[in-house]
Short mmCIF file of C-alpha atoms and ligand atoms in Angstrom, two decimals:
data_model
loop_
_atom_site.label_atom_id
_atom_site.label_comp_id
_atom_site.label_asym_id
_atom_site.label_seq_id
_atom_site.Cartn_x
_atom_site.Cartn_y
_atom_site.Cartn_z
CA UNK I 1 -18.22 -14.74 29.63
CA UNK I 2 -16.52 -16.83 26.95
CA UNK I 3 -12.81 -17.36 26.46
CA UNK I 4 -11.36 -16.34 23.11
CA UNK I 5 -11.22 -20.03 22.15
CA UNK I 6 -14.89 -20.53 23.06
CA UNK I 7 -15.88 -17.43 21.08
CA UNK I 8 -13.93 -18.60 18.02
CA UNK I 9 -15.44 -22.08 18.34
CA UNK I 10 -18.85 -20.40 18.18
CA UNK I 11 -18.18 -18.12 15.18
CA UNK I 12 -15.89 -20.16 12.93
CA UNK I 13 -18.57 -22.54 11.54
CA UNK I 14 -20.68 -19.56 10.37
CA UNK I 15 -17.64 -17.88 8.83
CA UNK I 16 -16.72 -21.06 6.97
CA UNK I 17 -20.24 -21.49 5.59
CA UNK I 18 -20.38 -17.87 4.56
CA UNK I 19 -17.13 -17.97 2.61
CA UNK I 20 -17.85 -21.42 1.17
CA UNK I 21 -21.19 -20.35 -0.28
CA UNK I 22 -19.71 -17.04 -1.54
CA UNK I 23 -17.07 -18.98 -3.49
CA UNK I 24 -19.60 -21.60 -4.65
CA UNK I 25 -22.16 -19.10 -5.92
CA UNK I 26 -19.94 -16.24 -7.09
CA UNK I 27 -16.44 -17.71 -7.35
CA UNK I 28 -16.01 -16.89 -11.06
CA UNK I 29 -16.95 -13.23 -10.88
CA UNK I 30 -14.16 -10.67 -11.51
CA UNK I 31 -13.21 -8.14 -8.81
CA UNK I 32 -10.07 -6.61 -10.32
CA UNK I 33 -7.95 -6.19 -13.42
CA UNK I 34 -4.17 -5.87 -13.60
CA UNK I 35 -2.35 -3.38 -15.78
CA UNK I 36 1.24 -3.65 -17.00
CA UNK I 37 2.19 -0.77 -14.68
CA UNK I 38 0.67 -2.60 -11.70
CA UNK I 39 2.53 -5.81 -12.53
CA UNK I 40 5.84 -3.91 -12.37
CA UNK I 41 4.65 -1.52 -9.66
CA UNK I 42 4.22 -3.57 -6.50
CA UNK I 43 0.66 -4.63 -7.42
CA UNK I 44 -0.63 -1.28 -6.12
CA UNK I 45 -4.44 -1.25 -6.21
CA UNK I 46 -4.85 -4.85 -7.43
CA UNK I 47 -7.65 -6.42 -5.42
CA UNK I 48 -6.32 -9.90 -4.84
CA UNK I 49 -6.28 -10.32 -1.07
CA UNK I 50 -8.93 -10.67 1.61
CA UNK I 51 -8.70 -8.91 4.96
CA UNK I 52 -11.64 -9.14 7.32
CA UNK I 53 -9.67 -8.02 10.39
CA UNK I 54 -9.11 -4.48 9.15
CA UNK I 55 -9.25 -2.32 6.03
CA UNK I 56 -7.51 0.93 5.09
CA UNK I 57 -9.70 3.62 3.61
CA UNK I 58 -7.67 6.14 1.55
CA UNK I 59 -9.54 9.03 3.20
CA UNK I 60 -10.41 7.69 6.66
CA UNK I 61 -7.42 5.50 7.41
CA UNK I 62 -7.45 2.30 9.42
CA UNK I 63 -10.84 0.70 10.11
CA UNK I 64 -10.73 -2.29 12.45
CA UNK I 65 -13.79 -4.53 12.09
CA UNK I 66 -15.86 -1.52 10.95
CA UNK I 67 -14.59 0.77 13.76
CA UNK I 68 -12.28 3.68 12.82
CA UNK I 69 -9.02 3.48 14.77
CA UNK I 70 -9.60 7.01 16.07
CA UNK I 71 -12.47 5.57 18.16
CA UNK I 72 -10.26 2.86 19.66
CA UNK I 73 -7.41 4.90 21.11
CA UNK I 74 -8.60 4.44 24.70
CA UNK I 75 -8.68 0.64 24.41
CA UNK I 76 -6.00 -1.80 25.54
CA UNK I 77 -3.99 -3.65 22.89
CA UNK I 78 -5.34 -7.01 24.07
CA UNK I 79 -8.90 -5.71 23.58
CA UNK I 80 -7.88 -4.87 20.03
CA UNK I 81 -6.54 -8.40 19.53
CA UNK I 82 -9.91 -9.77 20.61
CA UNK I 83 -11.65 -7.34 18.26
CA UNK I 84 -9.39 -8.27 15.33
CA UNK I 85 -9.95 -11.97 15.97
CA UNK I 86 -13.70 -12.01 16.64
CA UNK I 87 -15.20 -8.73 15.28
CA UNK I 88 -16.36 -7.83 18.81
CA UNK I 89 -14.85 -5.89 21.68
CA UNK I 90 -14.63 -7.97 24.86
CA UNK I 91 -16.67 -7.13 27.95
CA UNK I 92 -14.81 -6.75 31.26
CA UNK I 93 -14.95 -10.47 32.18
CA UNK I 94 -13.92 -11.61 28.73
CA UNK I 95 -11.01 -9.18 28.76
CA UNK I 96 -9.93 -10.55 32.13
CA UNK I 97 -10.06 -14.09 30.79
CA UNK I 98 -7.91 -13.11 27.79
CA UNK I 99 -5.45 -11.37 30.10
CA UNK I 100 -5.29 -14.55 32.22
CA UNK I 101 -4.73 -16.62 29.06
CA UNK I 102 -1.77 -14.38 28.24
CA UNK I 103 -0.37 -14.19 31.78
CA UNK I 104 -0.36 -18.01 32.09
CA UNK I 105 1.76 -18.30 28.95
CA UNK I 106 4.11 -15.36 29.52
CA UNK I 107 7.24 -17.09 30.81
CA UNK I 108 10.00 -16.91 28.21
CA UNK I 109 12.38 -19.89 28.04
CA UNK I 110 15.86 -18.80 29.08
CA UNK I 111 17.43 -20.07 25.82
CA UNK I 112 15.82 -17.10 24.03
CA UNK I 113 17.83 -14.62 26.08
CA UNK I 114 20.96 -16.79 25.76
CA UNK I 115 20.66 -16.47 21.98
CA UNK I 116 20.03 -12.71 22.17
CA UNK I 117 23.04 -12.26 24.44
CA UNK I 118 25.20 -14.22 21.99
CA UNK I 119 24.38 -11.89 19.11
CA UNK I 120 27.01 -9.30 18.08
CA UNK I 121 26.76 -6.08 20.08
CA UNK I 122 25.98 -4.01 17.01
CA UNK I 123 23.06 -6.21 15.84
CA UNK I 124 19.97 -4.26 14.87
CA UNK I 125 17.19 -4.60 17.49
CA UNK I 126 14.84 -5.82 14.75
CA UNK I 127 17.28 -8.60 13.83
CA UNK I 128 17.31 -9.52 17.53
CA UNK I 129 13.51 -9.45 17.85
CA UNK I 130 13.03 -11.59 14.75
CA UNK I 131 15.70 -14.02 15.92
CA UNK I 132 14.07 -14.22 19.36
CA UNK I 133 10.76 -15.13 17.73
CA UNK I 134 12.41 -17.65 15.43
CA UNK I 135 14.20 -19.52 18.22
CA UNK I 136 10.87 -19.74 20.05
CA UNK I 137 9.64 -21.84 17.11
CA UNK I 138 10.55 -24.99 18.98
CA UNK I 139 7.53 -24.22 21.22
CA UNK I 140 5.09 -24.37 18.29
CA UNK I 141 2.04 -26.45 19.10
CA UNK I 142 0.88 -26.17 15.48
CA UNK I 143 3.99 -27.89 14.19
CA UNK I 144 3.73 -30.67 16.78
CA UNK I 145 0.06 -31.26 16.04
CA UNK I 146 0.72 -31.18 12.30
CA UNK I 147 3.45 -33.79 12.69
CA UNK I 148 0.97 -35.94 14.62
CA UNK I 149 -1.45 -35.73 11.68
CA UNK I 150 -4.13 -33.27 12.79
CA UNK I 151 -7.13 -32.73 10.51
CA UNK I 152 -7.37 -29.59 8.39
CA UNK I 153 -10.45 -28.24 10.13
CA UNK I 154 -8.57 -28.32 13.44
CA UNK I 155 -5.69 -26.13 12.24
CA UNK I 156 -7.06 -22.98 13.84
CA UNK I 157 -6.93 -24.48 17.36
CA UNK I 158 -3.12 -24.79 17.59
CA UNK I 159 -2.83 -21.59 15.52
CA UNK I 160 -4.73 -19.87 18.35
CA UNK I 161 -2.54 -21.55 20.96
CA UNK I 162 0.64 -20.45 19.13
CA UNK I 163 -0.80 -16.92 18.90
CA UNK I 164 -1.52 -16.74 22.62
CA UNK I 165 1.90 -18.19 23.44
CA UNK I 166 3.74 -15.81 21.14
CA UNK I 167 1.80 -12.69 22.14
CA UNK I 168 2.17 -13.58 25.82
CA UNK I 169 5.95 -13.83 25.52
CA UNK I 170 6.58 -11.03 23.04
CA UNK I 171 6.71 -8.08 25.50
CA UNK I 172 9.38 -9.82 27.59
CA UNK I 173 11.36 -10.83 24.49
CA UNK I 174 11.15 -7.29 23.09
CA UNK I 175 12.04 -5.70 26.44
CA UNK I 176 14.93 -8.17 26.66
CA UNK I 177 16.15 -6.98 23.25
CA UNK I 178 16.20 -3.41 24.60
CA UNK I 179 17.98 -4.19 27.85
CA UNK I 180 20.53 -6.56 26.31
CA UNK I 181 21.28 -4.54 23.17
CA UNK I 182 21.66 -1.22 25.00
CA UNK I 183 23.37 -2.50 28.19
CA UNK I 184 20.55 -1.55 30.51
CA UNK I 185 21.38 -4.12 33.19
CA UNK I 186 19.41 -7.14 34.34
CA UNK I 187 16.13 -8.15 32.75
CA UNK I 188 13.04 -6.94 34.64
CA UNK I 189 10.30 -9.37 35.67
CA UNK I 190 6.72 -8.83 34.60
CA UNK I 191 4.08 -7.84 37.15
CA UNK I 192 1.02 -10.13 37.12
CA UNK I 193 -1.18 -7.17 38.10
CA UNK I 194 -0.39 -5.20 34.96
CA UNK I 195 -2.01 -5.44 31.55
CA UNK I 196 -0.07 -6.59 28.45
CA UNK I 197 1.14 -3.15 27.32
CA UNK I 198 1.72 -1.93 30.88
CA UNK I 199 3.98 -4.89 31.48
CA UNK I 200 5.94 -4.23 28.32
CA UNK I 201 6.51 -0.63 29.46
CA UNK I 202 7.58 -1.84 32.92
CA UNK I 203 10.01 -4.45 31.60
CA UNK I 204 11.82 -1.82 29.50
CA UNK I 205 12.83 -0.11 32.73
CA UNK I 206 12.10 3.50 31.74
CA UNK I 207 11.36 5.80 34.72
CA UNK I 208 7.63 6.51 34.62
CA UNK I 209 6.39 8.36 37.71
CA UNK I 210 3.40 9.84 35.86
CA UNK I 211 2.35 6.61 34.14
CA UNK I 212 2.31 8.48 30.81
CA UNK I 213 5.11 6.39 29.31
CA UNK I 214 3.00 3.26 29.86
CA UNK I 215 0.03 5.11 28.33
CA UNK I 216 2.14 5.95 25.31
CA UNK I 217 3.24 2.33 24.87
CA UNK I 218 -0.38 1.13 25.07
CA UNK I 219 -1.44 3.74 22.51
CA UNK I 220 1.49 2.73 20.31
CA UNK I 221 0.50 -0.94 20.52
CA UNK I 222 -3.10 -0.13 19.61
CA UNK I 223 -2.30 2.15 16.67
CA UNK I 224 0.13 -0.18 14.86
CA UNK I 225 -1.83 -3.42 15.31
CA UNK I 226 -2.95 -4.09 11.73
CA UNK I 227 -3.25 -2.35 8.35
CA UNK I 228 -5.18 -4.81 6.18
CA UNK I 229 -3.21 -7.58 4.51
CA UNK I 230 -1.28 -6.16 1.54
CA UNK I 231 1.43 -4.23 3.38
CA UNK I 232 4.87 -5.85 3.28
CA UNK I 233 4.89 -7.31 6.79
CA UNK I 234 1.31 -8.63 6.86
CA UNK I 235 1.58 -9.98 3.35
CA UNK I 236 4.91 -11.71 4.02
CA UNK I 237 3.46 -13.26 7.17
CA UNK I 238 0.45 -14.41 5.16
CA UNK I 239 2.54 -15.95 2.38
CA UNK I 240 4.89 -17.80 4.75
CA UNK I 241 1.95 -18.99 6.85
CA UNK I 242 0.18 -20.22 3.73
CA UNK I 243 2.88 -22.89 3.36
CA UNK I 244 1.72 -24.04 6.82
CA UNK I 245 4.99 -22.83 8.27
CA UNK I 246 3.89 -22.19 11.84
CA UNK I 247 3.20 -18.78 13.35
CA UNK I 248 6.73 -18.29 14.68
CA UNK I 249 8.21 -18.68 11.19
CA UNK I 250 5.50 -16.51 9.69
CA UNK I 251 5.65 -13.63 12.19
CA UNK I 252 9.44 -13.57 12.23
CA UNK I 253 9.44 -13.41 8.42
CA UNK I 254 6.79 -10.68 8.36
CA UNK I 255 8.72 -8.59 10.84
CA UNK I 256 11.86 -8.90 8.71
CA UNK I 257 9.85 -6.97 6.13
CA UNK I 258 8.78 -4.43 8.73
CA UNK I 259 12.49 -3.72 9.30
CA UNK I 260 12.79 -1.99 5.90
CA UNK I 261 13.17 1.82 5.73
CA UNK I 262 10.15 2.20 3.45
CA UNK I 263 8.01 0.33 5.99
CA UNK I 264 8.39 0.09 9.78
CA UNK I 265 11.93 1.42 9.97
CA UNK I 266 10.57 4.79 8.83
CA UNK I 267 9.88 5.72 12.48
CA UNK I 268 13.59 5.57 13.28
CA UNK I 269 14.34 7.50 10.09
CA UNK I 270 11.79 10.19 11.06
CA UNK I 271 13.40 10.83 14.39
CA UNK I 272 16.82 10.96 12.74
CA UNK I 273 15.43 13.59 10.37
CA UNK I 274 13.95 15.67 13.19
CA UNK I 275 17.13 15.48 15.28
CA UNK I 276 19.21 16.50 12.26
CA UNK I 277 16.94 19.56 11.83
CA UNK I 278 17.30 20.47 15.51
CA UNK I 279 21.05 20.04 15.37
CA UNK I 280 21.46 22.13 12.24
CA UNK I 281 19.36 25.04 13.54
CA UNK I 282 20.24 24.77 17.25
CA UNK I 283 16.72 23.77 18.36
CA UNK I 284 13.23 24.17 16.97
CA UNK I 285 13.58 25.55 13.42
CA UNK I 286 11.70 28.48 12.00
CA UNK I 287 9.28 27.71 9.18
CA UNK I 288 11.78 29.10 6.66
CA UNK I 289 14.60 26.94 8.01
CA UNK I 290 12.45 23.83 7.87
CA UNK I 291 11.44 24.62 4.30
CA UNK I 292 15.11 24.89 3.37
CA UNK I 293 15.95 21.57 5.07
CA UNK I 294 13.01 19.79 3.42
CA UNK I 295 13.93 21.02 -0.06
CA UNK I 296 17.60 20.14 0.48
CA UNK I 297 16.54 16.60 1.42
CA UNK I 298 14.29 16.23 -1.63
CA UNK I 299 16.86 17.76 -3.97
CA UNK I 300 19.46 15.27 -2.77
CA UNK I 301 17.11 12.52 -3.98
CA UNK I 302 15.94 11.35 -0.55
CA UNK I 303 12.39 10.87 0.72
CA UNK I 304 10.91 12.78 3.65
CA UNK I 305 10.44 9.99 6.17
CA UNK I 306 7.00 9.73 7.73
CA UNK I 307 5.26 11.33 4.76
CA UNK I 308 3.38 9.59 1.96
CA UNK I 309 1.60 6.27 1.84
CA UNK I 310 0.81 3.56 -0.66
CA UNK I 311 -2.92 3.64 0.16
CA UNK I 312 -3.75 6.65 2.37
CA UNK I 313 -4.51 9.97 0.72
CA UNK I 314 -5.18 12.08 3.84
CA UNK I 315 -3.38 12.63 7.14
CA UNK I 316 -3.14 9.29 8.91
CA UNK I 317 -5.51 9.31 11.92
CA UNK I 318 -2.82 7.41 13.79
CA UNK I 319 -0.50 10.41 13.33
CA UNK I 320 -3.26 12.62 14.72
CA UNK I 321 -3.66 10.35 17.76
CA UNK I 322 0.07 10.62 18.52
CA UNK I 323 0.02 14.36 17.89
CA UNK I 324 -2.89 14.79 20.32
CA UNK I 325 -0.98 12.76 22.90
CA UNK I 326 2.08 15.01 22.42
CA UNK I 327 0.01 18.18 22.74
CA UNK I 328 -1.38 16.90 26.02
CA UNK I 329 1.80 15.45 27.55
CA UNK I 330 4.80 17.32 26.15
CA UNK I 331 3.69 20.41 24.18
CA UNK I 332 6.94 22.28 24.95
CA UNK I 333 9.35 19.51 24.00
CA UNK I 334 11.63 20.74 21.16
CA UNK I 335 11.55 17.45 19.27
CA UNK I 336 7.76 17.23 19.47
CA UNK I 337 7.43 20.88 18.43
CA UNK I 338 9.60 20.21 15.37
CA UNK I 339 7.33 17.30 14.38
CA UNK I 340 4.36 19.62 14.78
CA UNK I 341 5.91 22.31 12.57
CA UNK I 342 6.77 19.68 9.96
CA UNK I 343 3.06 18.86 9.71
CA UNK I 344 2.49 22.47 8.62
CA UNK I 345 5.52 22.83 6.34
CA UNK I 346 6.07 19.48 4.59
CA UNK I 347 2.72 18.78 2.85
CA UNK I 348 2.69 21.96 0.70
CA UNK I 349 6.32 21.27 -0.28
CA UNK I 350 5.56 17.68 -1.28
CA UNK I 351 2.62 18.97 -3.33
CA UNK I 352 4.90 21.47 -5.07
CA UNK I 353 7.55 18.75 -5.53
CA UNK I 354 4.84 16.88 -7.40
CA UNK I 355 5.82 13.26 -6.92
CA UNK I 356 4.25 11.79 -3.78
CA UNK I 357 0.61 10.82 -4.29
CA UNK I 358 0.00 11.51 -0.63
CA UNK I 359 1.81 14.55 0.83
CA UNK I 360 0.52 14.00 4.38
CA UNK I 361 2.07 12.35 7.44
CA UNK I 362 1.73 8.63 8.12
CA UNK I 363 1.86 6.80 11.46
CA UNK I 364 5.65 7.00 11.66
CA UNK I 365 6.01 10.77 11.44
CA UNK I 366 5.57 11.57 15.12
CA UNK I 367 5.76 8.44 17.25
CA UNK I 368 9.54 8.57 17.74
CA UNK I 369 9.48 12.10 19.13
CA UNK I 370 7.22 10.93 21.95
CA UNK I 371 9.40 7.93 22.83
CA UNK I 372 12.39 10.28 22.78
CA UNK I 373 10.64 12.63 25.18
CA UNK I 374 10.41 9.86 27.76
CA UNK I 375 14.14 9.13 27.54
CA UNK I 376 13.91 6.18 25.19
CA UNK I 377 16.52 7.74 22.94
CA UNK I 378 17.85 4.60 21.22
CA UNK I 379 15.87 5.14 18.05
CA UNK I 380 17.15 1.96 16.40
CA UNK I 381 14.77 0.26 18.80
CA UNK I 382 11.59 2.06 17.71
CA UNK I 383 10.55 -0.41 15.03
CA UNK I 384 10.49 -3.12 17.70
CA UNK I 385 7.43 -1.42 19.26
CA UNK I 386 5.81 -1.44 15.84
CA UNK I 387 6.67 -5.13 15.50
CA UNK I 388 5.20 -6.14 18.86
CA UNK I 389 2.00 -4.33 17.94
CA UNK I 390 1.82 -5.64 14.39
CA UNK I 391 2.10 -9.19 15.76
CA UNK I 392 -1.47 -8.70 17.08
CA UNK I 393 -2.80 -8.37 13.54
CA UNK I 394 -0.54 -11.10 12.18
CA UNK I 395 -1.80 -13.55 14.80
CA UNK I 396 -5.44 -12.65 14.13
CA UNK I 397 -4.89 -13.13 10.37
CA UNK I 398 -3.16 -16.45 10.98
CA UNK I 399 -6.03 -17.81 13.09
CA UNK I 400 -8.50 -16.59 10.44
CA UNK I 401 -6.51 -18.15 7.58
CA UNK I 402 -6.11 -21.50 9.32
CA UNK I 403 -9.79 -21.58 10.28
CA UNK I 404 -10.82 -21.05 6.65
CA UNK I 405 -8.25 -23.46 5.23
CA UNK I 406 -6.79 -20.72 3.01
CA UNK I 407 -4.46 -22.48 0.52
CA UNK I 408 -0.82 -21.83 -0.27
CA UNK I 409 -0.23 -18.50 -2.04
CA UNK I 410 0.88 -18.87 -5.65
CA UNK I 411 0.10 -16.01 -8.05
CA UNK I 412 1.13 -16.50 -11.68
CA UNK I 413 4.20 -14.69 -13.04
CA UNK I 414 4.68 -13.47 -16.59
CA UNK I 415 7.85 -12.36 -18.36
CA UNK I 416 8.64 -9.05 -20.07
CA UNK I 417 8.60 -10.79 -23.48
CA UNK I 418 5.11 -12.16 -22.78
CA UNK I 419 3.92 -8.74 -21.65
CA UNK I 420 5.28 -7.04 -24.76
CA UNK I 421 3.63 -9.60 -27.01
CA UNK I 422 0.34 -9.47 -25.13
CA UNK I 423 0.01 -5.67 -25.21
CA UNK I 424 1.42 -5.36 -28.73
CA UNK I 425 4.56 -3.46 -27.72
CA UNK I 426 7.49 -3.13 -30.12
N1 HAX N 501 9.25 12.09 0.12
C1 HAX N 501 9.72 12.22 -1.14
N2 HAX N 501 9.23 11.56 -2.19
C2 HAX N 501 8.20 10.74 -1.96
C3 HAX N 501 7.64 10.56 -0.68
C4 HAX N 501 8.21 11.28 0.38
N3 HAX N 501 7.80 11.13 1.65
N4 HAX N 501 6.62 9.68 -0.76
C5 HAX N 501 6.56 9.30 -2.06
N5 HAX N 501 7.52 9.92 -2.77
C6 HAX N 501 7.85 9.72 -4.17
C7 HAX N 501 8.20 8.25 -4.38
O1 HAX N 501 9.54 7.99 -4.00
C8 HAX N 501 7.94 8.08 -5.85
O2 HAX N 501 9.03 8.62 -6.54
P1 HAX N 501 9.55 7.95 -7.91
O3 HAX N 501 8.42 8.11 -8.86
O4 HAX N 501 10.76 8.76 -8.26
O5 HAX N 501 9.87 6.52 -7.61
C9 HAX N 501 6.73 8.98 -6.07
O6 HAX N 501 6.72 9.91 -4.97
C10 HAX N 501 5.41 8.25 -6.10
O7 HAX N 501 5.30 7.48 -4.92
P2 HAX N 501 3.86 7.16 -4.27
O8 HAX N 501 3.11 6.36 -5.27
O9 HAX N 501 3.27 8.39 -3.74
O10 HAX N 501 4.27 6.29 -3.02
P3 HAX N 501 4.56 4.72 -2.97
O11 HAX N 501 3.26 4.02 -2.82
O12 HAX N 501 5.47 4.29 -4.08
O13 HAX N 501 5.40 4.60 -1.63
C11 HAX N 501 5.93 5.10 0.61
C12 HAX N 501 4.80 4.81 -0.38
C13 HAX N 501 5.36 5.12 2.00
C14 HAX N 501 7.01 4.00 0.52
C15 HAX N 501 6.56 6.48 0.25
O14 HAX N 501 5.57 7.47 0.41
C16 HAX N 501 7.77 6.82 1.05
O15 HAX N 501 8.88 6.42 0.71
N6 HAX N 501 7.60 7.56 2.23
C17 HAX N 501 8.68 7.85 3.10
C18 HAX N 501 9.01 6.64 3.94
C19 HAX N 501 7.88 6.35 4.93
O16 HAX N 501 7.38 7.23 5.60
N7 HAX N 501 7.53 5.05 5.08
C20 HAX N 501 6.53 4.62 6.04
C21 HAX N 501 5.17 4.38 5.44
C22 HAX N 501 4.18 3.89 6.46
C23 HAX N 501 4.48 2.49 6.79
O17 HAX N 501 4.32 1.55 6.02
N8 HAX N 501 4.99 2.28 7.94
O18 HAX N 501 5.36 1.05 8.26
#
C-alpha cells in the first residue's frame, strides 16, 4: 500500500522525463491549425491544450485514464480522484489510506460558515459555494510555501496538500450551503465511518431509508468529475492556476464558470423545463404535447436545456448512467418519466430544426429529475453537486500542472483588421 503522495512521488519523475524529451525531440511539430471561424468561435476543435487525466471522445464520451466512464459507475468518487491523479485505480488498502487522508483534513473552520450565513438570503448557491472556497484560501499551504521560497520542482507537494484539504472540506461546505441557504436547520456533522460521497449525502439531511439517495450522490460525483481540459470550468481553473494562484483561487474561479447556463447551470434549467412541461399538461405529457412544447421553446429562440454538446456527437454515456439509475429506482416518477420521453422526442426535433450539431442529451438532461425524486427540490442547488464533483478533476489537473512546471497561459490575440488583411478580406 502506498499513500497518494508516495504514489505521486514514484510516478512524477518518469512523467517529467517523458514530457521533457517529447518537447525536446518534437517540440516544433504542428498539431493543429486555427481558422478565422475558430478564432471567433470559442476555439472549438483547436488542439492547444493537454489533458492526461481524461479525454472526451465525440462518439464514446468521457474516457478517464483510458477507461470509459460507463465502466466506472460502481466506483467511489475518491477512487476516481486517485485514478485521475495517478492513472491507476486504488486497491482496498490504498483507498482506505486516501479516505483517512481526507477524513483527517475534513474539519471546516467556522469562519467559512459565518461568511455563508452573512450572505444575502437570495444569493445563488453557486455564489455561496465559490465564496466558501475562496475564504478557505487563507488555509493554502501552496501560498505559504511559495512565500517561503520553495523550489519549482516542489510545487506539486503543497498542490497535493491543498487538493486533499479542499476536497476533504468541500462536502461539508457544500452541505452547509444547502442547509443555510434553504433554512434547513443546524449543520449536520460528518460520520467518520462513511465514505466521501456518503458523508456529503448525510450532511445534506435528506431522509434516505433505502440508501439510494446516497448512491445517487456518489454516482453524481463520479459522473461529473472531469471532462478533459477545454471546458469553461476546467480551462478557467487551469488559466488561473497557471499564474500560480493557489488551488482555492483556481477552483473558485473555475466553478464561477460552471455557474453559467450553457455549462453547469444547465441541470437546473433542465429541471425547470421538465417541471414547466408537467405543469402545462397536468403531469406526464403525451408525445404530441411534448413535441409542441419543444417546438414552442425553439421558436421562441431558446435552447432545449440538456441537449447538445460542444464535443460529443452521440448520447452522453453519463446521461445513460443516470437514466439507468432512474429506471431502477423510480421508473414511475412523473418527472423521471418526462425526462425519459424527452429522450425519444427531442433528438428528431433538433435534427429537423437543423442547428445543433449534436441533437442528443448531455449529462445535465436527467440528473435533476433524480434529485427531485428524493425530495431535493431546490433546483438552484443542483449545480453545486456538479461543482463538488468537478473539483476532483480540477485538483488532479492542478497537481499534474504543478508537477510538470506548466507555465503561465498566454495565447496570442489578433485584431479584426489583422485578420482581414491576413486572409485578404475586403
Ligand atoms: N437547443 C437549441 N439549439 C441548440 C441546442 C439546443 N439544445 N444546442 C445547440 N443549439 C444551437 C446553438 O445555439 C447554435 O445556434 P446559433 O448558430 O444560432 O448560435 C447552433 O445550434 C450550433 O451550436 P453547436 O455548435 O451545436 O453547439 P455549441 O458547441 O455552440 O454549444 C452547448 C454547445 C452545450 C452550449 C449547446 O448545445 C447548448 O446551448 N445546449 C443547451 C444547454 C446545455 O445543455 N448545456 C450543458 C452542456 C453540458 C455541459 O457543459 N454541462 O456543464
